Short mmCIF file of C-alpha atoms and ligand atoms in Angstrom, two decimals:
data_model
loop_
_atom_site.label_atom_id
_atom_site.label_comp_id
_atom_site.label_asym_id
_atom_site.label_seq_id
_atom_site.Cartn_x
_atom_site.Cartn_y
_atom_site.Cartn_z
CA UNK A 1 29.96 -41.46 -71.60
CA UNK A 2 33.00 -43.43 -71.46
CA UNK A 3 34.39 -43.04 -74.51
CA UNK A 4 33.95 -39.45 -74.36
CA UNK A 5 35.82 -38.94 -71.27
CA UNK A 6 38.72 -40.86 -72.65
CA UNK A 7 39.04 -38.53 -75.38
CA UNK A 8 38.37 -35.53 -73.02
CA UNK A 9 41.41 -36.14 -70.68
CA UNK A 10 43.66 -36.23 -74.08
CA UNK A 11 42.12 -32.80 -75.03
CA UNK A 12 42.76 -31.41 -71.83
CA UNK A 13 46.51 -32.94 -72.32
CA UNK A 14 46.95 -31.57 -75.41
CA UNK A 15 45.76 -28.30 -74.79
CA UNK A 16 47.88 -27.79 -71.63
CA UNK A 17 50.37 -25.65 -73.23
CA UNK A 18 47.63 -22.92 -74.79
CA UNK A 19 44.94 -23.00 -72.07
CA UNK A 20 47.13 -23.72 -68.89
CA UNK A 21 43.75 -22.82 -66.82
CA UNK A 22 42.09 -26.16 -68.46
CA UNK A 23 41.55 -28.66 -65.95
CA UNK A 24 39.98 -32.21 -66.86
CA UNK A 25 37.02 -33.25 -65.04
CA UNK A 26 38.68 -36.87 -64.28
CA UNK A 27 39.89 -34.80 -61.26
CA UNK A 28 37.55 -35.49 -59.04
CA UNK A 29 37.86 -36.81 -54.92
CA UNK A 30 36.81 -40.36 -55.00
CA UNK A 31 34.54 -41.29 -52.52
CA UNK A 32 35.34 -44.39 -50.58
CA UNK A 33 31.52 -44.55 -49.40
CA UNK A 34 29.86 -44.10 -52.41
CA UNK A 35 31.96 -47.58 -53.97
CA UNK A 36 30.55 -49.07 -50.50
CA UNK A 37 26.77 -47.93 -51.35
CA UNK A 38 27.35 -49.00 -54.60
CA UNK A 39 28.69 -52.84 -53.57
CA UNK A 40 25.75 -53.38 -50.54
CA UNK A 41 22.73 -53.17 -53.43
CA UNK A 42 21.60 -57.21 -53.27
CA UNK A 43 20.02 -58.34 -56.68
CA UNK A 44 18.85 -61.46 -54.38
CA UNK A 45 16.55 -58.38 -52.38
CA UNK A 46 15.37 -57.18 -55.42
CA UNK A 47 14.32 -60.81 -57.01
CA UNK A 48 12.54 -61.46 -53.57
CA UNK A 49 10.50 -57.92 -53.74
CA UNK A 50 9.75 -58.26 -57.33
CA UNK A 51 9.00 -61.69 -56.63
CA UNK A 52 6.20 -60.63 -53.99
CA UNK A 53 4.75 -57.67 -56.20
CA UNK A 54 4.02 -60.05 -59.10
CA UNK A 55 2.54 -62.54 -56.53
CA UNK A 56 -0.43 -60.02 -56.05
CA UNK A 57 -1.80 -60.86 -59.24
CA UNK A 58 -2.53 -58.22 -60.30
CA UNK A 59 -1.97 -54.55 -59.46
CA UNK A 60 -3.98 -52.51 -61.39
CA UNK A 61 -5.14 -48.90 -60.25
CA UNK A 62 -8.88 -49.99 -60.36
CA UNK A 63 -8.06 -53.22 -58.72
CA UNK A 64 -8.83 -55.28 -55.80
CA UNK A 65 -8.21 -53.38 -52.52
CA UNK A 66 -9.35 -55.07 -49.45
CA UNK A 67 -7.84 -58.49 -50.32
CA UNK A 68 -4.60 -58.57 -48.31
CA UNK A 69 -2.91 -61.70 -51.04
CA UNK A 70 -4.48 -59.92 -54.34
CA UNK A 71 -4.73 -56.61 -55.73
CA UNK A 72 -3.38 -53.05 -55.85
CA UNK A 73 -4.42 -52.67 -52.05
CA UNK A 74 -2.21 -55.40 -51.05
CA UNK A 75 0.25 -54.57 -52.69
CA UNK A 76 0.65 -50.94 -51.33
CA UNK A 77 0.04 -51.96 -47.07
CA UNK A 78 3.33 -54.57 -48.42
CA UNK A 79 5.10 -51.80 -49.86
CA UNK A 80 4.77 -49.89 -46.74
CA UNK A 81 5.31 -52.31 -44.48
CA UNK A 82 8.38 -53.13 -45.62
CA UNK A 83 9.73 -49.43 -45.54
CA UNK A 84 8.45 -49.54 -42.39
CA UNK A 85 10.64 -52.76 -41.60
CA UNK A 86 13.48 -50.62 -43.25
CA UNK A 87 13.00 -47.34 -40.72
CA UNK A 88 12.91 -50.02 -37.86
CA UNK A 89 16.37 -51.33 -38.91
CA UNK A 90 17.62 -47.68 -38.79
CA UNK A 91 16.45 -46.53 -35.20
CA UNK A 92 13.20 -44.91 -37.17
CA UNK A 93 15.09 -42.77 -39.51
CA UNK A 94 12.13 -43.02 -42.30
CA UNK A 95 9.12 -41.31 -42.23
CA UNK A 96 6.71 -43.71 -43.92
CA UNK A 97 3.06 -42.75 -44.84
CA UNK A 98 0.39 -42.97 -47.76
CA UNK A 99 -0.35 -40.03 -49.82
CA UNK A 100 -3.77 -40.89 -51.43
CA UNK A 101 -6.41 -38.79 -53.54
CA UNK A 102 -9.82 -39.78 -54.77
CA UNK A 103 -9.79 -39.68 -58.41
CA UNK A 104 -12.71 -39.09 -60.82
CA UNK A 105 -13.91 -38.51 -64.14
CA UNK A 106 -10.40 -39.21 -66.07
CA UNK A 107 -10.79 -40.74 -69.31
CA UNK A 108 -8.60 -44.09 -67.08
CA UNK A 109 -10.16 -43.38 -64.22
CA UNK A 110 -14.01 -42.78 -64.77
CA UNK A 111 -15.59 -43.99 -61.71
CA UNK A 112 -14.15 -42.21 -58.07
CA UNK A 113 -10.73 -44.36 -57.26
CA UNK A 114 -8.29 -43.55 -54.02
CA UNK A 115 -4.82 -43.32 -55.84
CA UNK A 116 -2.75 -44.14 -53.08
CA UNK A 117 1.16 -43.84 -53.05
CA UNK A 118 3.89 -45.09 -50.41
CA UNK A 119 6.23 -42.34 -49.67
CA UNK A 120 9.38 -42.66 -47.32
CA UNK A 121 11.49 -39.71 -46.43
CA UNK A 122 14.80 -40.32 -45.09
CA UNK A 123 15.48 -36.67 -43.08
CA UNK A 124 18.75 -34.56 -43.95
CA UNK A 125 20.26 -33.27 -40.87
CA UNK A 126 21.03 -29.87 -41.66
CA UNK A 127 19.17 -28.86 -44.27
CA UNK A 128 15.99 -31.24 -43.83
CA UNK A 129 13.60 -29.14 -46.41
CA UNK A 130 16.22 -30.17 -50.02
CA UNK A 131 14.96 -33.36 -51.12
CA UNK A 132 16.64 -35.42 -53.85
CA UNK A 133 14.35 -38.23 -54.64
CA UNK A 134 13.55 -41.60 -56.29
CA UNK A 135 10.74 -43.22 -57.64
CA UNK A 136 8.83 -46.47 -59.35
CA UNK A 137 5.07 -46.86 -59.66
CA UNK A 138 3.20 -49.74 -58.38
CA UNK A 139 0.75 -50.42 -60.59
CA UNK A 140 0.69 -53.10 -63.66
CA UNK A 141 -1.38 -53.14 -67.08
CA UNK A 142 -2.44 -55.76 -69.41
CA UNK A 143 -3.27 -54.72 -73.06
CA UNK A 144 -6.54 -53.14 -72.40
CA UNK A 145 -5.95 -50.43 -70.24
CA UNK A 146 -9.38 -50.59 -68.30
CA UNK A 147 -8.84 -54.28 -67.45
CA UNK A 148 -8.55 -54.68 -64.11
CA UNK A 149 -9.06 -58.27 -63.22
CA UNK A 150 -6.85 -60.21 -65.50
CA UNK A 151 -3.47 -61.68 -64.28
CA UNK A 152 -0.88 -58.62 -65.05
CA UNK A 153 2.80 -59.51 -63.16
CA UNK A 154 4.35 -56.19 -64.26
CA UNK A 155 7.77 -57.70 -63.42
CA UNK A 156 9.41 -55.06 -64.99
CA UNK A 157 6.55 -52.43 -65.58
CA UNK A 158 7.42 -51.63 -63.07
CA UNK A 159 7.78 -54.08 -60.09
CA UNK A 160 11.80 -53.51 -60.95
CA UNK A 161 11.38 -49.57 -60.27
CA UNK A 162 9.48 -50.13 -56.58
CA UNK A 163 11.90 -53.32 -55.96
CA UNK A 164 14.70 -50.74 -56.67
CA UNK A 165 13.45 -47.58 -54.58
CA UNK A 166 13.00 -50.25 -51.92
CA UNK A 167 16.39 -51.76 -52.10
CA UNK A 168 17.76 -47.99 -52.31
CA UNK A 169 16.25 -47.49 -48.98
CA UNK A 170 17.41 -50.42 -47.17
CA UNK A 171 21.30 -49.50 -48.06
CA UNK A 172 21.45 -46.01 -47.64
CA UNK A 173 18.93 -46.09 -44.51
CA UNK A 174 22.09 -46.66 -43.36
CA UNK A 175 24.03 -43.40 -43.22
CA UNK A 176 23.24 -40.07 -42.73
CA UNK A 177 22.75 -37.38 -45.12
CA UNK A 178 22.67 -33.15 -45.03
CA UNK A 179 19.66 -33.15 -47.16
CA UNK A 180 16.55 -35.37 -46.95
CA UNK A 181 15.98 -38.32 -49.44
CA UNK A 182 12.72 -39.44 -50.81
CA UNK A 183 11.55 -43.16 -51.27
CA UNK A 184 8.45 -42.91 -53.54
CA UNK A 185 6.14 -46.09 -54.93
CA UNK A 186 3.62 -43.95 -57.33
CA UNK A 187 0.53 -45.04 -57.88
CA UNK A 188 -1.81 -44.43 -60.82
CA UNK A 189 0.94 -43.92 -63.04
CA UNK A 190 -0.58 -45.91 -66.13
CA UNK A 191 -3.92 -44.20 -65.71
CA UNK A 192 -2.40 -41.00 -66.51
CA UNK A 193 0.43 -40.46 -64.18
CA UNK A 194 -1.68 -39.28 -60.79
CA UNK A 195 0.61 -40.63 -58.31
CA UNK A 196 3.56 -38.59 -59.41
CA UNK A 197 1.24 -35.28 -60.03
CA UNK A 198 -0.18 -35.40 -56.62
CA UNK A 199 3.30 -35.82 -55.18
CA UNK A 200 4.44 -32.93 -57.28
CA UNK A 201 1.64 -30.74 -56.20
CA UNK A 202 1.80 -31.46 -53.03
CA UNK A 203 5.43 -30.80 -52.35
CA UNK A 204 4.79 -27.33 -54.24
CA UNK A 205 2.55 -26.61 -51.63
CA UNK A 206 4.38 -27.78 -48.68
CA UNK A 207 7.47 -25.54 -50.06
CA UNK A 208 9.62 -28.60 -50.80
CA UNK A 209 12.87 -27.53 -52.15
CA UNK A 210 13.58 -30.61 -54.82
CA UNK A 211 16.65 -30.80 -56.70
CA UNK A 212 16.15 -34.02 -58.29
CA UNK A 213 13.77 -36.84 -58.75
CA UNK A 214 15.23 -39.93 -60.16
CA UNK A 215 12.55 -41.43 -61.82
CA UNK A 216 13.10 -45.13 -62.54
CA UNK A 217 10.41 -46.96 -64.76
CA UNK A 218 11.63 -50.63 -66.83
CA UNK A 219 15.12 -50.91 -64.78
CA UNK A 220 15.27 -54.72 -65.82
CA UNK A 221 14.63 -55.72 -69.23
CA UNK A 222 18.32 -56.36 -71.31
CA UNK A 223 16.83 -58.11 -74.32
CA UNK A 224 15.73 -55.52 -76.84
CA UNK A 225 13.06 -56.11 -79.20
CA UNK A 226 15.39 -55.45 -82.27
CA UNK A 227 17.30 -58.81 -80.54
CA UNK A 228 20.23 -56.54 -78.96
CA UNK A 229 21.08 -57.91 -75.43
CA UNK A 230 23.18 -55.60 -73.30
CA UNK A 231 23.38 -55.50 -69.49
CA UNK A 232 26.03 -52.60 -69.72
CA UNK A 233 24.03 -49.62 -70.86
CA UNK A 234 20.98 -47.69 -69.52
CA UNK A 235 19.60 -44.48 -70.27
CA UNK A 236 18.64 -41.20 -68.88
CA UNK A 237 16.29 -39.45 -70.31
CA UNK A 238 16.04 -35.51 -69.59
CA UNK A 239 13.87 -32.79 -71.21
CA UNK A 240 15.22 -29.66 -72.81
CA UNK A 241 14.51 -26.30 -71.97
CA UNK A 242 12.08 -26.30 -68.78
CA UNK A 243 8.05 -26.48 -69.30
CA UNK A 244 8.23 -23.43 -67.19
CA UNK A 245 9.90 -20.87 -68.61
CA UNK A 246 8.04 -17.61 -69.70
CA UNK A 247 7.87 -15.70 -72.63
CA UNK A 248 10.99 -13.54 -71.21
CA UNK A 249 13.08 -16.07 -69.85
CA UNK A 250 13.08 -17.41 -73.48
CA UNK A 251 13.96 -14.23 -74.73
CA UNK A 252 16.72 -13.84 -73.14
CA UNK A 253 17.78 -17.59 -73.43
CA UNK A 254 18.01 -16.62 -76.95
CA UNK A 255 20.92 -14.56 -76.27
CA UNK A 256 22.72 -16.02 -73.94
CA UNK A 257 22.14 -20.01 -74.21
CA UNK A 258 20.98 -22.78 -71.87
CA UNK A 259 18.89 -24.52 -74.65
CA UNK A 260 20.65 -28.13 -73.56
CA UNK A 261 21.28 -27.05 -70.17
CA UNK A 262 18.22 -27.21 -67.87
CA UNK A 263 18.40 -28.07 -64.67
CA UNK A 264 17.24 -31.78 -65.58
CA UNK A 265 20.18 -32.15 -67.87
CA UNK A 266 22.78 -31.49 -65.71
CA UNK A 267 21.38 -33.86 -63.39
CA UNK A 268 21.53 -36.26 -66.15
CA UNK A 269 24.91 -35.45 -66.64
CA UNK A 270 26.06 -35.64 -62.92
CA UNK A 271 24.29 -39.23 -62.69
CA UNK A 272 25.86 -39.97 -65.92
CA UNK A 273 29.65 -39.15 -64.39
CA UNK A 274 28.65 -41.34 -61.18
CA UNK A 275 28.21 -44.36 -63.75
CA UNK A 276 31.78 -43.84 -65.18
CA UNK A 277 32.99 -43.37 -61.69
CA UNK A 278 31.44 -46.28 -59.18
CA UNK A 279 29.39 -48.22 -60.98
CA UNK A 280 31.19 -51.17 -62.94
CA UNK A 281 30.35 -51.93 -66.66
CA UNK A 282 27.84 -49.56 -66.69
CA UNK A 283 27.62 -46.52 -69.49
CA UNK A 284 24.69 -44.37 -69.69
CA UNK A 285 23.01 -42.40 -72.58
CA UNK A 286 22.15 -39.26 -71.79
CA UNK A 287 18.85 -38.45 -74.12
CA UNK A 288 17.81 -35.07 -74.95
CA UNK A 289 14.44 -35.69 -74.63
CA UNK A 290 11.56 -35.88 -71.91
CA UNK A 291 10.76 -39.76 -72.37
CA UNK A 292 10.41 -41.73 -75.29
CA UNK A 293 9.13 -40.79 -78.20
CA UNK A 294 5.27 -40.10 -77.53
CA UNK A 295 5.31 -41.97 -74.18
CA UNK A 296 5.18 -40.75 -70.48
CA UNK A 297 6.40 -41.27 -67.20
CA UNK A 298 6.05 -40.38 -63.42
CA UNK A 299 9.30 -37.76 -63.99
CA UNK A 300 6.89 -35.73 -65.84
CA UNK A 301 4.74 -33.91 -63.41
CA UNK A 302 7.50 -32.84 -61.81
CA UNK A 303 8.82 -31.16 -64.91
CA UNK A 304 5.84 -29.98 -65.17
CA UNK A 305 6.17 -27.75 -61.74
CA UNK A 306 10.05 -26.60 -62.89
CA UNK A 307 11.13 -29.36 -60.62
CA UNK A 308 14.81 -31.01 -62.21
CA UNK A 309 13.70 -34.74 -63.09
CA UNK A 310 14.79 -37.56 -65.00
CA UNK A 311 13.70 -41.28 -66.51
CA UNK A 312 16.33 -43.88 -65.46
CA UNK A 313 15.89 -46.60 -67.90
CA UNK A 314 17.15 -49.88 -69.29
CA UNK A 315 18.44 -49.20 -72.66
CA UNK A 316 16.63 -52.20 -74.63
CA UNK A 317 13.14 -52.19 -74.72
CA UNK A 318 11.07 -55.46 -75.09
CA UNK A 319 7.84 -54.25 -76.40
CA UNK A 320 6.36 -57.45 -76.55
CA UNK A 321 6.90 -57.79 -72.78
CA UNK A 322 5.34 -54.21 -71.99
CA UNK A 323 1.37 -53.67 -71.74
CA UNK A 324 0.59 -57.34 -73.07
CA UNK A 325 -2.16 -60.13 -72.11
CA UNK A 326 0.04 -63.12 -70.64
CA UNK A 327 -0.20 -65.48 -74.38
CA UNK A 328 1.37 -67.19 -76.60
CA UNK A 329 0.81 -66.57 -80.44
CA UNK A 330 2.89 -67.58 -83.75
CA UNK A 331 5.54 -68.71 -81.29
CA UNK A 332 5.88 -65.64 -79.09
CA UNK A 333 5.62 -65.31 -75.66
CA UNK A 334 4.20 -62.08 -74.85
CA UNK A 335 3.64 -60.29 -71.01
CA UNK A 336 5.16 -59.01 -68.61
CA UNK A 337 6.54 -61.97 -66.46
CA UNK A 338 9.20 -62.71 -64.57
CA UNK A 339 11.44 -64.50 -67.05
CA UNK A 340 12.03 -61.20 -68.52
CA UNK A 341 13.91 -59.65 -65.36
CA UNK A 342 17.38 -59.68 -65.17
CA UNK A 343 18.07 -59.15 -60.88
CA UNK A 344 21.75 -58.54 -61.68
CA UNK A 345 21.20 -55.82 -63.93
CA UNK A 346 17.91 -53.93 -61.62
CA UNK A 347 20.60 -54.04 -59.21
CA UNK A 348 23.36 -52.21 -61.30
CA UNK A 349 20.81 -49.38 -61.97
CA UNK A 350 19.17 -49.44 -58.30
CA UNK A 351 23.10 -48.71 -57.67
CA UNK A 352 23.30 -46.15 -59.71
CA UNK A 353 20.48 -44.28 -58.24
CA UNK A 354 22.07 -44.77 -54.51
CA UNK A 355 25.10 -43.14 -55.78
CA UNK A 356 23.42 -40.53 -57.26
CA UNK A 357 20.85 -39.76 -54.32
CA UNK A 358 23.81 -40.11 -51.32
CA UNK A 359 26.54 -37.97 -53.66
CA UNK A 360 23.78 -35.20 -54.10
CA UNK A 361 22.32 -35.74 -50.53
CA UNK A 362 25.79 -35.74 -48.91
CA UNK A 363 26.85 -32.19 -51.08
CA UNK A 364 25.91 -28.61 -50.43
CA UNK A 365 22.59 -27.52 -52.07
CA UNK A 366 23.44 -26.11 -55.84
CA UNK A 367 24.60 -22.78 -56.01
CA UNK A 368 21.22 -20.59 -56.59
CA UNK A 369 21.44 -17.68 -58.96
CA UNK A 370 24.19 -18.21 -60.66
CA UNK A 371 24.29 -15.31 -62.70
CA UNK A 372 27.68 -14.90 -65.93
CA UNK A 373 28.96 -11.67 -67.70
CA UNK A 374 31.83 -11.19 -70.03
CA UNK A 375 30.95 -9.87 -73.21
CA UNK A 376 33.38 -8.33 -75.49
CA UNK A 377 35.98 -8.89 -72.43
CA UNK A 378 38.88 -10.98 -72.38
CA UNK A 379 37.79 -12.96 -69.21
CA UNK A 380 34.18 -14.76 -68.04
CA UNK A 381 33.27 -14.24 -64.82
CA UNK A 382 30.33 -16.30 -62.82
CA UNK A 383 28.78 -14.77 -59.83
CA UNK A 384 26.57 -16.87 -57.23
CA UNK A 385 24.57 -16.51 -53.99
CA UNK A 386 26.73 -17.81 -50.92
CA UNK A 387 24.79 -20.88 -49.48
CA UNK A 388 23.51 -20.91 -45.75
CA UNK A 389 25.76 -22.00 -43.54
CA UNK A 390 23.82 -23.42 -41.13
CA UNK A 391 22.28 -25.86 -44.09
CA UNK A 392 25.13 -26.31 -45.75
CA UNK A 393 28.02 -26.33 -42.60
CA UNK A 394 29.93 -28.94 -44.87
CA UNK A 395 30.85 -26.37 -47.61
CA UNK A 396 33.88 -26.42 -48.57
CA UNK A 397 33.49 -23.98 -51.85
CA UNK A 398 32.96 -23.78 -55.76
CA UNK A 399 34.11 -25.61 -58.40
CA UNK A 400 33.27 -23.81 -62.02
CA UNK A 401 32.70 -25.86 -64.72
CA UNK A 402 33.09 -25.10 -68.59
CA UNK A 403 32.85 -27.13 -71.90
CA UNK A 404 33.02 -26.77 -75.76
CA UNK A 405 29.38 -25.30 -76.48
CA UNK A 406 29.27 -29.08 -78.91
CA UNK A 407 30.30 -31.43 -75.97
CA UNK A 408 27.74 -33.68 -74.34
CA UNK A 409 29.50 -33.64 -71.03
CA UNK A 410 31.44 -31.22 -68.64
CA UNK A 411 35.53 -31.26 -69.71
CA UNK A 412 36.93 -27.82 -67.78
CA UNK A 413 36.55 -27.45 -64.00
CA UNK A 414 38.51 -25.58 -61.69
CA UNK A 415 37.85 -25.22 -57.71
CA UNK A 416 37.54 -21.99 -56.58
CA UNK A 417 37.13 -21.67 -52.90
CA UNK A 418 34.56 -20.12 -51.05
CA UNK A 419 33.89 -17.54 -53.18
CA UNK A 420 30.61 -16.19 -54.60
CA UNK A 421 32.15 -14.53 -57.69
CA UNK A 422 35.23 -15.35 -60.02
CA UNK A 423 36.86 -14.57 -63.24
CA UNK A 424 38.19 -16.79 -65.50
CA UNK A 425 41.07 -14.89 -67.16
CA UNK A 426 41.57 -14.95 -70.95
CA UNK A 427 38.50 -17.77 -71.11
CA UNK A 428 35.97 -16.01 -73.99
CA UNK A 429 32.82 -16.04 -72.96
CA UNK A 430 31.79 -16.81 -76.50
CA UNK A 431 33.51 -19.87 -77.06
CA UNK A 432 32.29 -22.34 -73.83
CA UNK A 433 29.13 -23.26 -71.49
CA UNK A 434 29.59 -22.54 -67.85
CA UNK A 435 28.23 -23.74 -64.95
CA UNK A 436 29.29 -23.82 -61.09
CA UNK A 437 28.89 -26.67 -58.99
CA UNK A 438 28.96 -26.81 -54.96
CA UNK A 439 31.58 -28.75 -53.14
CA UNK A 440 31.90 -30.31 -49.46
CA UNK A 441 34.73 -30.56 -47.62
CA UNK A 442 35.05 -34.35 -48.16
CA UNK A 443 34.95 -33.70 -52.08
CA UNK A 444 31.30 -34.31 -52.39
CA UNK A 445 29.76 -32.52 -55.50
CA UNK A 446 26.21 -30.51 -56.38
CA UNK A 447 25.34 -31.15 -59.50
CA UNK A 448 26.41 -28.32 -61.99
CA UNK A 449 24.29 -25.24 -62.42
CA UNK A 450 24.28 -23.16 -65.37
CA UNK A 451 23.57 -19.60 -65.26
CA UNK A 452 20.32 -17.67 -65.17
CA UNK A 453 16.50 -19.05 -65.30
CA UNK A 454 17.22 -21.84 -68.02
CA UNK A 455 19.61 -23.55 -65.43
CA UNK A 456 18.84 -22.92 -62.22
CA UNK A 457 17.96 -25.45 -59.21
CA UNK A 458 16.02 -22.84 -57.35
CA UNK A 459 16.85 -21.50 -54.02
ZN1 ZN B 501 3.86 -49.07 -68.32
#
């Protein structure tokens, strides 16, 4: 949202005279660390690991498994050996185990499979149970979906998403965050996204408290199929209103808003501002929409639970690259290889994630219910519950947030202190979105939470 932002600080300039409260966004507290996470991501790392994931062969759910050179059991002991590796670097600050579940009976999955994921949890120190987290699934496809034999490289579907979450690990393994961070390689996600939903489910019933999974599935593709090549966009793709909102919660959405403003979306938009802000030559789309059009990802069972979760994409899609038997035909080269990779570019958007995962990891929790009034009154005023201080003991306050109810992005903010309610004086409700953000004391921010059940983070 570059160009947007431009155009926002010249709003903000112009309207200083009639809304002296206005306050652009571009003020912000840069964070020297973040432009350090940012730098450390190696696309040379991320060529090697994607080199080794294609070098199984195959890795196909319903694959090989005992073979330790071919197959999708191979490929997941390498996956968690080398997190393992990773929490040895760091004095054993990982937690690195399989999360597997016999599958049956599935329309992909007929005969009983063990869909096994690599998870890797990097604990917070003071408020272990928030988890921000990022993912990429393991497993390849050819163009029959059953085929589990054939050669099937899945360089960038989605050898680029694990080589990424990997990579993510290795550089920010390397400080130490308030909340926890989760590396995830999800498995099954072709035959119907099962590695994500038993993650999901799971951390539902272990009482995880997730504010964000960063879901990152194609990160390395820059030649679109419509002949566009770009390495300087990607895109984030967030759902609308939240799968689980009741009958009454959408009543009263009605009334007061929030249709654009689930949780999900402003953690699109809060990953979208780190891209203007650290990482270079990068702009991101924010989508309104779950995925793309009539297609899925491992974002989505957690969506499905209420949980805030995004797709982190490429931008330029190479269908002929995706789901394809390696062949040649009327002068096309179709699969998934890895001439279609671009390491530089994997590495801008494994960047982005680390950005996004230590800014949100490194901030107080979002503010939970966040509740606004101000009808037929001059002034708007948001009230909030006062985070733990023990979890959070870097709080430094509240920053509230506002924008036209048109604009994509955030374009108001002031800080408020530590305060759990404030009024905006002669700001009509009517006329803006609001939302409240956390902040620490070293200018680390939450993302922004708007009011009531359409926004909220949870507790
Ligand atoms: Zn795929």
């Amino acid at each position: 949202m570059k160009h947007f932002h431009v155009a926002s600080v010249m709003l903000a300039l112009s309207l200083t005279s009639t809304m002296s409260l206005a306050q652009s966004t571009t003020d912000y507290q840069d964070q020297a660390k973040l432009h350090d996470i940012a730098k450390a991501v190696s696309p040379e790392r991320i060529e090697a690991d994607i080199r080794t994931l294609v070098g199984f062969g195959t890795r196909h759910t319903l694959s090989e498994t005992e073979s330790d050179t071919q197959g999708i059991g191979a490929a997941r002991r390498w996956i968690k050996n080398e997190f393992e590796q990773i929490s040895q670097a760091c004095g054993g600050c990982l937690e690195v185990y399989f999360q597997s579940k016999t599958i049956s009976g599935e329309t992909r999955i007929p005969d009983a499979t063990e869909v096994v994921s690599v998870i890797a949890v990097q604990r917070g120190s003071h408020d272990p149970n928030r988890y921000v987290l990022m993912s990429g699934d393991i497993d390849s496809r050819v163009s029959d979906v059953m085929n589990s034999t054939s050669i099937s490289p899945g360089a960038n579907d989605n050898a680029s998403g694990v080589a990424g979450t990997l990579e993510a690990a290795r550089v920010l393994s390397k400080y130490k965050f308030n909340g926890s961070i989760v590396y995830a390689a999800l498995a099954g996600e072709e035959q119907g996204l099962f590695g994500g939903k038993i993650l999901a489910e799971q951390a539902q019933k272990d009482g995880w408290r997730i504010k964000a999974v960063l879901n990152n599935d194609m990160i390395g593709n820059i030649e679109g199929i419509n002949g566009v090549i770009n390495n300087t966009t990607a895109r984030i793709f967030a759902e609308g209103t939240r799968q689980t909102e009741t009958p009454e919660e959408a009543r009263v959405r009605r009334f007061t808003g929030g249709e654009v403003d689930s949780p999900s979306r402003n953690l699109a938009r809060y990953i979208d501002l780190m891209a203007d802000r650290y990482i270079p030559n990068l702009d991101t789309m924010v989508i309104y929409r779950l995925d793309r059009f009539g297609r899925g990802g491992h974002h989505r069972p957690f969506n499905d639970l209420g949980y805030p979760g995004v797709r982190i994409m490429e931008t330029n899609e190479n269908y002929n690259r995706q789901h394809q038997d390696i062949r040649s035909e009327n002068g096309i080269d179709y699969g998934d290889t890895i001439e279609g990779v671009n390491f530089e570019y994997a590495a801008k958007l494994t960047a982005l994630n680390a950005v996004s995962l230590a800014g949100m990891a490194w901030a107080p929790a979002p503010p939970a219910k966040v509740e606004i009034n101000g009808a037929v009154k001059p002034s708007t005023t948001l009230n909030w519950q006062a985070l733990d201080p023990k979890q959070n003991p870097q709080l430094k306050g509240y920053k509230i947030y506002w924008r036209y109810t048109d604009a994509p992005q955030w374009q108001f903010s002031r800080f408020v202190g530590n305060v759990n309610s404030y009024t905006l004086d002669n700001i009509v409700i009517d006329n803006y979105f609001f939302g409240v953000a956390s902040v620490s004391q070293d200018g680390a921010e939450s993302p922004v939470v708007f009011p009531g059940a359409a926004g909220a983070f949870g507790e």
